[in-house]
Amino acid sequence: MIFLPAWNPGALAVSARNRGRHGNYEPLTAPARLPAYVTIGAVIAAPWLLAAVEDWAALLIAVPVLAGGGIWCLVALRRTKPLPIELRLAGAAAVLLLGFLVFQVIPLSDGMLQAISPEAARIRMTARDVLMGVCGRGVVLPRVSLAPRDTMRVIVSFLTGWICFSVGLETRRSTVSMIRTLRLVVFSSVLLVLVALVQVLGESDRIFSFYEPRLGGHVMGAFTNRNHFASYVNMALGVGLGLLGMSRMRRNAETAATYAAGRLAQPSAVFLAVIVLILGTLASLSRGGLMGLVTCAAIFWILAPRAARPWRLAGTVGPALLLGLALGLWIAGGRMVERFVWLHERVADINGMIRWAAIKDAWRLFAAFPVTGCGAGAFQHTFPCFASAPVLIGRWTHLHNDFVEWLCEGGLAGIALSGGIGIALLALAVRGWKALMQGERWLAAGIAAALGGLAVHSAVDYNLHRMTHWLLASLLLGMLSGLVLRARMRRVEDRARRVSVSSRLEGVVRGMGIAALMVLLWFAVSELMAEGARARVWQLTESRRDYRAGWEKKWAAEAVIRDLGFLRSGGAGTADLLLDMEWCALQWIGEEDIEPRKRIALGELARELGAAAVLRAPANYECWLWLSRSQRVAGSLVLAGKYLDIARELAPESLVLIE
């Protein structure tokens, strides 16, 4: 189901003034505007709130989007909806994909899991046999996903993207509203680039000069990864090119409305914004970012209105592209030469030996879980079992290829449903592209260029796993679909095609949707609280040796015990989170001036958190290894040896685990 407010046939007969302002659609009502504005505001504010850096920030952004989506269901779902067949197929595939993700986390019988995913059944049965009656934390339930809590977070992300798509689709009602939203995206990205340039020149390792990321990284703007920064900026660049093309349209009788709307794009400001965005991508020194930039420019050139090419197009966006490239070479030329000239050596040392080897190992992971995958979000817990020697450098939280990683996590079923959504939306765009007016085609070309650049870059990185990129891409995809849908609705035969839904079915669908959103909202809030506890414990643990007074360290230890107790009793948190907390508890046990009573409490918490981490990700050898260490610290040598044996069985063959 795609949430589409009702099409009003009377909107085609509105006055010329309203047609100019709202593009042949009535504007949204006041109750419907508020959740839409909340969702759009969350998408634009996501990078500024560190949603690409910290897990707690990503959940913080998901909460208002889910809350706004619930209100959207109440005020926007109507009985009559003009849905082209392509959009209905995309909605059906999205519903099936959501059902598939839910299927991955629900408990199954042993026989059913054995028939669907034999490897997952083997891992879970082994963990259940070892943990049953030992840890007091229950047994490992048979599920398709090898990390159910991570899969639940993926479901939250999927629904937030769905809501953003629906909001973007609804912006077709008002060209002015769409342009204002896109303009905010561009100018917000320009500010991020300016912040990044200041950081590059000042060689700062802190975000906004005061926030130190928990896991470090190459800080650029509000990102800790140069590739994620470049891919986000390239999306804004595609949008900027579309606005720049639309703002340079000549006025005539057919384009009076789009000409007036294009003036809102502020041509001079957008021209400068495009230059700054190109400069930001070049300054990032990201090879994938440069590839995405070239792809973005090429797609925009191909899809731009034919009447504007080549001289009109060159005169519109050519100067901005040339000036941006010139400034980029002038500011970052030396470092670009240092990074790109010796590319052949870097490829042989990094990509050829590590990333390419990781992709080949990922195919082995897919072969072990071919139908239903290892579970959405479970890649980082399952991949080490199939990793070869060249890739054993750090922890692979994501593969540097979003599409192969999703193939591993979703299997053939997940990739087929995702492909169904993409094919249906592509068919919608192809069939309606010729019906776009010139101003609409400028915007559509820019948005398509932004999405195309992101897709190409995601083939060599994991941009789609960042909440900032996922939400913005979903919003832009909805806007692109809305533009094409609006163009098709101008045809008489398409306007006459409607789908009627009975009031009873409408009530059932609305009720089920609201109930599901409330459950996921509760889950997101609980996970946000768990991430907040992790952030506090991590900060106190990292600074434990900086306390000079004894009472400060005593207070910090009590705060750590309190937060760890909350995580133990609350049932929230992923395996990765609990693994970090187990490590923090063991670090506090090693402090000399900690009271014996508190050491005993920390040891008990470490064991229980380790057992909970194993229950959440039984395929992760690190969970078993750290549970073994916690048992050894507590004096349970027999259990420690048993857990260490399982860790050795799950660890890569080339990795030797020594206690």
XYZ file of C-alpha atoms in Angstrom:
659
model
C 0.000 0.000 0.000
C 1.269 3.426 -0.934
C -0.232 6.261 1.041
C -1.783 8.530 -1.585
C -4.210 11.286 -0.684
C -7.292 11.315 -2.877
C -7.160 12.742 -6.340
C -9.746 15.464 -6.726
C -11.070 15.632 -10.313
C -12.289 19.158 -9.626
C -8.684 20.242 -9.268
C -8.407 20.267 -13.057
C -10.893 23.120 -13.180
C -9.181 25.434 -10.701
C -8.398 28.964 -11.666
C -5.347 29.930 -13.634
C -3.910 31.473 -10.510
C -4.134 28.207 -8.625
C -2.780 26.286 -11.616
C 0.249 28.520 -11.618
C 0.844 28.084 -7.918
C 0.030 24.425 -7.460
C 0.565 22.788 -10.852
C -3.063 21.706 -11.515
C -3.438 20.218 -8.011
C -5.167 21.502 -4.945
C -2.761 22.197 -2.089
C -2.574 19.916 0.906
C -4.901 20.627 3.778
C -3.461 21.998 7.019
C -3.647 18.648 8.916
C -1.798 16.935 6.060
C 0.882 19.596 5.731
C 2.199 19.265 9.282
C 3.351 15.607 9.129
C 4.737 16.245 5.654
C 6.760 19.192 6.927
C 7.953 17.154 9.914
C 9.149 14.389 7.607
C 10.870 16.760 5.181
C 12.484 18.635 8.054
C 13.826 15.386 9.509
C 15.318 14.400 6.145
C 17.118 17.729 5.728
C 18.255 17.871 9.369
C 19.511 14.257 9.384
C 23.181 14.974 8.527
C 23.313 17.932 10.915
C 22.076 15.673 13.734
C 24.866 13.146 13.010
C 22.529 10.499 11.566
C 25.332 9.319 9.255
C 27.775 8.908 12.142
C 26.017 7.592 15.241
C 23.373 4.898 15.577
C 21.490 6.870 18.220
C 21.197 9.820 15.830
C 19.766 7.604 13.086
C 17.099 6.346 15.496
C 16.464 9.897 16.658
C 15.633 10.864 13.076
C 13.472 7.774 12.590
C 11.181 8.671 15.514
C 9.668 11.891 14.050
C 9.429 10.291 10.607
C 7.480 7.331 12.007
C 5.309 9.615 14.133
C 4.606 11.835 11.141
C 3.848 8.751 9.082
C 1.200 7.643 11.566
C -0.567 10.986 11.306
C -0.160 10.820 7.540
C -2.101 7.549 7.494
C -4.969 9.156 9.394
C -5.304 12.306 7.306
C -4.041 11.277 3.871
C -5.470 7.821 3.124
C -8.688 8.065 1.096
C -11.108 5.689 -0.569
C -10.452 6.746 -4.166
C -6.933 6.753 -5.571
C -5.824 7.033 -9.197
C -3.015 4.516 -9.305
C -1.276 3.526 -12.540
C -0.614 -0.169 -12.792
C 3.145 0.380 -12.344
C 2.645 2.199 -9.051
C 0.261 -0.483 -7.826
C 2.812 -3.172 -8.671
C 5.535 -1.226 -6.868
C 3.281 -0.916 -3.826
C 2.483 -4.625 -3.902
C 6.188 -5.501 -4.132
C 6.926 -3.138 -1.233
C 4.251 -4.797 0.907
C 5.658 -8.231 0.072
C 9.183 -7.041 0.882
C 8.003 -5.722 4.240
C 6.295 -9.052 4.881
C 9.499 -10.866 3.951
C 11.509 -8.778 6.450
C 8.963 -9.569 9.158
C 9.146 -13.255 8.185
C 12.893 -13.183 8.830
C 12.385 -12.323 12.518
C 9.349 -14.413 13.505
C 10.038 -17.738 15.278
C 9.608 -20.875 13.165
C 9.615 -24.565 13.877
C 12.897 -26.434 13.684
C 11.733 -28.436 10.690
C 10.569 -25.375 8.767
C 13.825 -23.525 9.388
C 15.794 -26.612 8.375
C 13.894 -26.746 5.095
C 14.210 -22.995 4.362
C 17.735 -22.283 5.568
C 19.772 -25.319 6.676
C 22.851 -23.279 7.595
C 20.859 -20.925 9.838
C 19.204 -23.939 11.480
C 22.596 -25.534 12.172
C 24.016 -22.377 13.774
C 20.958 -21.769 15.925
C 20.658 -25.373 17.085
C 24.323 -25.383 18.097
C 23.861 -22.192 20.106
C 20.671 -23.507 21.711
C 22.292 -26.763 22.789
C 25.117 -24.872 24.489
C 23.126 -22.076 26.131
C 20.023 -23.961 27.254
C 19.898 -24.084 31.039
C 23.267 -22.352 31.461
C 22.794 -18.607 31.118
C 19.266 -18.207 32.406
C 18.430 -16.024 29.419
C 16.153 -18.429 27.539
C 16.941 -20.373 24.409
C 17.831 -19.375 20.861
C 14.569 -19.344 18.916
C 14.643 -20.702 15.347
C 14.526 -17.686 13.029
C 15.694 -17.063 9.481
C 17.612 -13.952 10.528
C 20.830 -14.569 12.411
C 20.531 -11.099 13.988
C 16.803 -10.423 14.592
C 17.337 -7.160 16.464
C 19.355 -5.758 13.576
C 16.636 -6.911 11.188
C 14.059 -5.002 13.226
C 16.149 -1.875 12.786
C 16.203 -2.498 9.047
C 12.410 -2.735 9.111
C 12.286 0.651 10.850
C 14.597 2.110 8.201
C 12.533 0.580 5.406
C 9.307 2.099 6.717
C 10.901 5.511 7.220
C 12.033 5.376 3.602
C 8.529 4.353 2.541
C 7.048 7.333 4.385
C 9.577 9.692 2.798
C 8.705 8.274 -0.612
C 4.999 8.878 0.040
C 5.650 12.450 1.153
C 7.814 13.069 -1.898
C 5.116 11.590 -4.118
C 2.557 13.953 -2.615
C 4.647 17.044 -3.387
C 3.421 16.679 -6.967
C 0.359 18.649 -5.832
C 2.412 21.842 -5.660
C 5.348 22.711 -7.893
C 6.170 25.594 -5.570
C 6.345 23.278 -2.544
C 8.550 20.834 -4.438
C 10.975 23.553 -5.520
C 11.204 24.968 -2.019
C 11.981 21.534 -0.630
C 14.669 20.875 -3.240
C 16.119 24.308 -2.647
C 16.447 23.548 1.069
C 18.235 20.293 0.240
C 20.733 22.119 -1.981
C 21.475 24.983 0.374
C 21.768 22.685 3.399
C 24.329 20.631 1.471
C 26.214 23.796 0.542
C 26.560 24.635 4.238
C 27.869 21.107 4.868
C 30.479 21.606 2.142
C 31.586 24.936 3.641
C 31.946 23.301 7.053
C 33.940 20.470 5.443
C 36.290 22.916 3.713
C 36.980 24.633 7.022
C 37.735 21.238 8.571
C 40.048 20.270 5.717
C 41.984 23.520 5.894
C 42.150 23.370 9.694
C 42.858 19.595 9.793
C 40.182 19.098 12.462
C 39.188 15.612 13.626
C 36.009 16.786 15.367
C 32.578 17.351 13.873
C 31.564 21.002 14.184
C 34.769 21.544 16.199
C 33.339 20.044 19.404
C 31.949 16.554 18.788
C 34.392 13.651 18.687
C 32.902 10.597 16.904
C 32.861 7.407 18.931
C 34.556 5.373 16.202
C 36.698 8.149 14.726
C 37.142 8.381 10.964
C 37.974 10.973 8.320
C 35.805 13.905 9.369
C 34.222 15.937 6.567
C 31.267 18.135 7.371
C 28.889 16.020 9.471
C 30.322 12.740 8.129
C 33.224 10.547 9.223
C 33.677 8.941 5.812
C 34.820 10.871 2.759
C 32.841 8.588 0.449
C 29.559 9.134 2.295
C 30.153 12.866 2.250
C 30.838 12.862 -1.478
C 27.801 10.721 -2.335
C 25.486 12.960 -0.306
C 26.903 16.078 -1.946
C 26.493 14.491 -5.390
C 22.797 13.921 -4.717
C 22.417 17.592 -3.876
C 24.432 18.423 -7.005
C 21.957 16.589 -9.243
C 19.089 18.468 -7.610
C 20.977 21.732 -8.073
C 21.497 21.064 -11.768
C 17.771 20.442 -12.191
C 16.870 23.673 -10.400
C 19.459 25.589 -12.403
C 18.064 24.305 -15.686
C 14.492 25.089 -14.696
C 15.364 28.572 -13.472
C 16.861 29.490 -16.873
C 13.718 28.670 -18.856
C 12.315 31.292 -21.165
C 8.778 32.402 -20.534
C 6.027 31.538 -23.021
C 2.333 30.750 -22.948
C 2.836 27.033 -22.291
C 5.409 27.402 -19.543
C 4.088 30.408 -17.674
C 3.410 28.403 -14.508
C 6.717 26.548 -14.480
C 8.547 29.751 -15.375
C 7.027 31.484 -12.352
C 7.892 28.492 -10.157
C 11.403 28.360 -11.593
C 12.037 31.893 -10.442
C 11.746 30.565 -6.876
C 14.872 28.506 -7.488
C 16.918 31.725 -7.265
C 19.146 31.226 -10.344
C 22.174 33.145 -9.057
C 22.164 31.357 -5.715
C 21.722 27.941 -7.322
C 24.526 28.717 -9.786
C 26.912 29.402 -6.895
C 25.586 26.362 -5.026
C 26.435 24.042 -7.923
C 29.981 25.393 -7.955
C 30.390 24.847 -4.203
C 28.966 21.311 -4.395
C 31.391 20.322 -7.160
C 34.205 21.788 -5.102
C 33.088 19.723 -2.094
C 33.128 16.466 -4.044
C 36.614 17.157 -5.399
C 37.922 18.233 -1.994
C 36.758 14.935 -0.490
C 39.351 13.072 -2.621
C 36.879 10.212 -2.952
C 37.373 8.032 -6.021
C 33.811 6.754 -5.733
C 32.626 10.337 -5.283
C 34.389 11.407 -8.469
C 32.822 8.472 -10.306
C 29.413 9.460 -8.947
C 29.929 13.067 -10.019
C 30.747 12.042 -13.593
C 27.738 9.709 -13.639
C 25.471 12.437 -12.290
C 26.593 14.936 -14.942
C 26.280 12.345 -17.742
C 22.744 11.294 -16.763
C 21.663 14.908 -16.489
C 23.063 15.673 -19.946
C 21.239 12.689 -21.455
C 17.865 13.330 -19.802
C 17.758 17.125 -20.071
C 15.068 18.522 -22.431
C 16.113 17.941 -26.021
C 15.095 21.457 -26.987
C 17.782 22.756 -24.631
C 20.690 20.725 -26.016
C 23.442 21.194 -26.751
C 24.019 24.941 -26.748
C 21.246 25.857 -24.342
C 22.291 23.168 -21.883
C 25.959 24.106 -22.154
C 25.144 27.743 -21.582
C 23.003 26.915 -18.536
C 25.084 24.447 -16.517
C 28.421 24.523 -18.356
C 29.860 27.603 -16.608
C 28.909 26.252 -13.180
C 30.553 22.888 -13.910
C 33.720 24.493 -15.271
C 34.064 26.951 -12.397
C 33.494 24.190 -9.843
C 36.131 21.980 -11.454
C 38.601 24.867 -11.690
C 38.200 25.816 -8.030
C 38.464 22.179 -7.003
C 41.728 21.731 -8.870
C 43.082 24.972 -7.453
C 42.268 24.152 -3.826
C 42.785 20.381 -3.756
C 44.842 19.793 -6.880
C 48.018 18.777 -5.061
C 46.311 16.221 -2.881
C 44.299 14.942 -5.845
C 47.501 14.279 -7.764
C 48.989 12.539 -4.752
C 45.913 10.346 -4.374
C 45.001 9.633 -8.003
C 48.304 9.597 -9.902
C 49.550 6.618 -7.932
C 46.165 4.929 -8.237
C 47.592 1.732 -9.713
C 49.610 1.086 -6.558
C 46.649 1.794 -4.300
C 44.373 -0.460 -6.337
C 46.833 -3.343 -6.052
C 47.229 -2.741 -2.309
C 43.666 -2.011 -1.216
C 40.903 -2.700 -3.706
C 42.506 -5.667 -5.429
C 43.591 -7.439 -2.250
C 40.956 -6.472 0.299
C 37.686 -5.136 -1.106
C 37.593 -7.410 -4.113
C 38.502 -10.376 -1.921
C 35.685 -9.396 0.455
C 33.170 -9.371 -2.400
C 34.302 -12.839 -3.474
C 33.924 -14.055 0.114
C 30.454 -12.504 0.198
C 29.433 -14.778 -2.669
C 30.361 -17.715 -0.458
C 28.071 -16.264 2.194
C 25.277 -15.986 -0.359
C 25.813 -19.607 -1.409
C 25.255 -20.686 2.208
C 21.952 -18.733 2.482
C 20.708 -18.584 -1.126
C 16.925 -18.329 -0.727
C 16.153 -16.143 2.284
C 19.606 -14.757 3.115
C 21.235 -14.523 6.519
C 18.865 -11.759 7.650
C 18.682 -8.046 6.992
C 21.387 -6.314 9.022
C 23.114 -9.600 9.894
C 25.982 -9.243 7.431
C 28.537 -7.999 9.962
C 27.776 -10.925 12.283
C 27.801 -13.637 9.610
C 30.481 -12.520 7.164
C 33.502 -13.405 9.395
C 32.528 -17.087 9.119
C 33.278 -16.906 5.384
C 36.110 -14.348 5.359
C 39.487 -15.279 3.940
C 42.883 -14.138 5.139
C 43.243 -10.959 3.020
C 40.101 -9.344 4.484
C 40.831 -9.922 8.175
C 41.537 -6.271 8.881
C 39.230 -4.795 11.499
C 35.497 -5.496 11.574
C 33.511 -5.510 8.347
C 30.289 -3.815 9.426
C 29.312 -3.466 5.758
C 30.528 -4.692 2.411
C 31.732 -2.043 -0.027
C 28.887 -2.925 -2.371
C 25.334 -2.303 -1.180
C 23.775 -4.580 -3.788
C 25.912 -7.658 -3.093
C 25.442 -7.122 0.639
C 21.658 -7.050 0.234
C 21.896 -10.215 -1.865
C 23.631 -11.878 1.081
C 21.140 -10.563 3.640
C 17.931 -11.028 1.644
C 18.837 -13.884 -0.672
C 17.042 -14.423 -3.939
C 13.677 -13.571 -2.364
C 14.831 -10.170 -1.126
C 16.619 -9.226 -4.338
C 13.597 -10.288 -6.441
C 11.164 -8.159 -4.421
C 13.528 -5.171 -4.401
C 14.046 -5.561 -8.123
C 10.272 -5.653 -8.596
C 9.948 -2.260 -6.923
C 12.735 -0.808 -9.034
C 11.426 -2.222 -12.324
C 7.877 -1.013 -11.646
C 9.017 2.526 -10.831
C 11.349 2.537 -13.845
C 8.454 1.490 -16.075
C 6.339 4.291 -14.601
C 9.071 6.814 -15.413
C 9.649 5.512 -18.935
C 5.960 5.540 -19.863
C 5.360 9.001 -18.459
C 8.616 10.724 -19.401
C 7.410 12.046 -22.740
C 4.362 13.622 -21.085
C 6.567 15.841 -18.904
C 6.564 19.515 -19.719
C 9.897 21.225 -20.203
C 10.131 22.618 -16.676
C 9.143 19.286 -15.160
C 11.715 17.520 -17.290
C 14.479 19.747 -15.947
C 13.582 18.782 -12.386
C 13.113 15.117 -13.298
C 16.485 15.018 -15.066
C 18.212 16.524 -12.022
C 16.584 14.110 -9.572
C 17.285 11.123 -11.843
C 20.924 12.229 -12.090
C 21.139 12.436 -8.289
C 19.730 8.924 -7.856
C 21.852 7.499 -10.673
C 25.050 8.909 -9.188
C 24.146 7.444 -5.791
C 23.425 4.022 -7.310
C 26.759 3.902 -9.139
C 28.677 5.024 -6.063
C 26.846 2.448 -3.918
C 28.284 -0.285 -6.132
C 31.676 0.447 -4.530
C 30.550 1.599 -1.072
C 27.722 1.279 1.459
C 25.993 4.650 1.132
C 22.467 3.222 1.256
C 23.126 1.929 4.774
C 23.447 5.517 6.022
C 20.131 6.939 7.252
C 20.930 10.331 5.705
C 21.331 8.909 2.208
C 18.440 6.461 2.500
C 15.902 9.083 3.560
C 17.005 11.678 1.016
C 17.076 9.117 -1.801
C 13.570 7.917 -0.845
C 12.265 11.492 -0.807
C 13.811 12.255 -4.201
C 12.510 8.998 -5.671
C 9.030 9.930 -4.498
C 9.338 13.376 -6.079
C 10.498 11.881 -9.371
C 7.599 9.421 -9.351
C 5.228 12.266 -8.479
C 6.396 14.352 -11.421
C 5.861 11.480 -13.835
C 2.536 10.575 -12.231
C 1.312 14.155 -12.556
C 2.271 14.198 -16.220
C 0.406 10.950 -16.860
C -2.665 12.181 -15.004
C -3.042 14.950 -17.542
C -4.094 12.267 -20.004
C -7.827 11.678 -20.078
C -7.544 7.903 -20.112
C -5.260 7.892 -17.077
C -7.388 10.350 -15.140
C -10.412 8.130 -15.651
C -8.672 5.074 -14.172
C -9.393 4.825 -10.458
C -9.323 2.192 -7.789
C -12.190 2.155 -5.319
C -11.701 0.682 -1.869
C -14.588 -0.214 0.405
C -14.936 1.761 3.618
C -14.590 -1.402 5.692
C -11.367 -2.406 3.976
C -10.112 1.156 4.266
C -10.707 1.090 8.013
C -8.964 -2.255 8.394
C -5.943 -1.100 6.383
C -5.739 2.171 8.291
C -6.026 0.423 11.654
C -3.394 -2.184 10.817
C -1.060 0.487 9.492
C -1.397 2.643 12.582
C -0.920 -0.343 14.894
C 2.220 -1.446 13.052
C 3.632 2.071 13.100
C 2.986 2.415 16.833
C 4.764 -0.872 17.512
C 7.753 0.195 15.441
C 7.722 3.611 17.071
C 7.899 1.942 20.477
C 10.745 -0.245 19.223
C 12.634 2.786 17.860
C 12.260 4.656 21.160
C 13.479 1.661 23.170
C 16.465 1.243 20.860
C 17.167 4.974 21.127
C 17.252 4.688 24.922
C 19.630 1.737 24.638
C 21.906 3.707 22.318
C 21.866 6.583 24.786
C 22.973 4.215 27.540
C 25.764 2.902 25.305
C 26.959 6.427 24.557
C 27.119 7.274 28.285
C 28.869 4.048 29.252
C 31.339 4.361 26.397
C 32.189 7.940 27.331
C 32.653 7.081 31.013
C 34.813 4.071 30.133
C 37.044 5.973 27.738
C 37.673 8.692 30.351
C 37.929 6.387 33.388
C 41.627 7.116 33.882
C 41.159 10.873 33.704
C 39.333 11.071 37.015
C 41.612 12.506 39.687
C 39.359 12.375 42.733
C 38.264 9.023 44.115
C 34.628 10.067 44.397
C 34.526 10.886 40.665
C 35.587 7.409 39.690
C 33.192 5.901 42.226
C 30.336 7.924 40.790
C 31.324 6.918 37.242
C 31.415 3.214 38.172
C 27.963 3.465 39.763
C 26.616 5.200 36.652
C 28.087 2.456 34.459
C 26.526 -0.280 36.599
C 23.183 1.502 36.476
C 23.198 1.824 32.678
C 24.410 -1.733 32.176
C 21.629 -2.949 34.459
C 19.120 -1.048 32.345
C 20.423 -2.754 29.194
C 20.292 -6.157 30.872
C 16.713 -5.794 32.068
C 15.282 -3.801 29.162
C 15.849 -6.334 26.407
C 16.794 -3.599 23.915
C 19.984 -3.230 21.934
C 21.667 -5.098 19.130
C 24.417 -7.685 19.517
C 27.016 -5.097 18.544
C 25.762 -2.757 21.274
C 25.786 -5.449 23.947
C 29.231 -6.582 22.843
C 30.555 -3.054 23.383
C 28.928 -2.915 26.809
C 30.416 -6.274 27.798
C 33.841 -4.933 26.853
C 33.264 -1.794 28.923
C 32.270 -3.868 31.964
C 35.468 -5.925 31.680
C 37.532 -2.740 31.433
C 36.061 -1.440 34.700
C 36.743 -4.762 36.413
C 40.432 -4.288 35.596
C 40.630 -0.971 37.472
C 42.539 -1.310 40.733
C 40.539 1.146 42.850
C 37.114 -0.399 42.155
C 35.387 -1.862 45.210
C 35.083 -5.688 45.314
C 31.298 -5.461 45.509
C 31.185 -3.436 42.318
C 33.613 -5.782 40.586
C 31.325 -8.708 41.336
C 28.341 -6.780 39.995
C 30.262 -5.790 36.858
C 31.355 -9.391 36.314
C 27.777 -10.634 36.553
C 26.624 -7.901 34.171
C 29.408 -8.770 31.713
C 28.353 -12.424 31.618
C 24.658 -11.647 31.187
C 25.295 -9.039 28.510
C 27.599 -11.481 26.715
C 24.922 -14.180 26.806
C 22.355 -11.712 25.484
C 24.731 -10.754 22.663
C 25.106 -14.436 21.720
C 21.326 -14.856 21.676
C 21.016 -11.873 19.321
C 23.796 -12.984 16.952
C 24.732 -16.661 17.417
C 26.787 -16.659 14.202
C 29.185 -13.956 15.410
C 32.361 -15.535 16.743
C 33.245 -12.340 18.625
C 30.153 -12.715 20.803
C 31.217 -16.220 21.799
C 34.824 -15.139 22.300
C 33.946 -12.283 24.655
C 31.438 -14.439 26.520
C 34.266 -16.924 27.028
C 36.459 -14.156 28.440
C 33.695 -12.964 30.762
C 33.245 -16.513 32.065
C 36.993 -16.855 32.547
C 37.111 -13.616 34.548
C 34.263 -14.962 36.696
C 36.171 -18.229 37.268
C 33.948 -20.510 35.152
C 36.765 -22.177 33.228
C 34.682 -25.074 31.877
C 32.082 -22.795 30.308
C 34.826 -20.484 29.088
C 36.491 -23.350 27.232
C 33.188 -24.504 25.738
C 32.377 -21.037 24.422
C 35.905 -20.620 23.093
C 35.554 -23.837 21.086
C 32.397 -22.496 19.417
C 34.164 -19.202 18.671
C 36.987 -21.115 16.990
C 34.474 -23.093 14.953
C 32.772 -19.912 13.700
C 35.916 -17.839 13.223
C 37.673 -17.705 9.852
C 40.020 -20.617 9.242
C 43.025 -18.305 8.945
C 42.282 -16.615 12.296
C 43.793 -18.273 15.363
C 41.973 -17.452 18.598
C 44.139 -17.633 21.708
C 42.654 -16.943 25.122
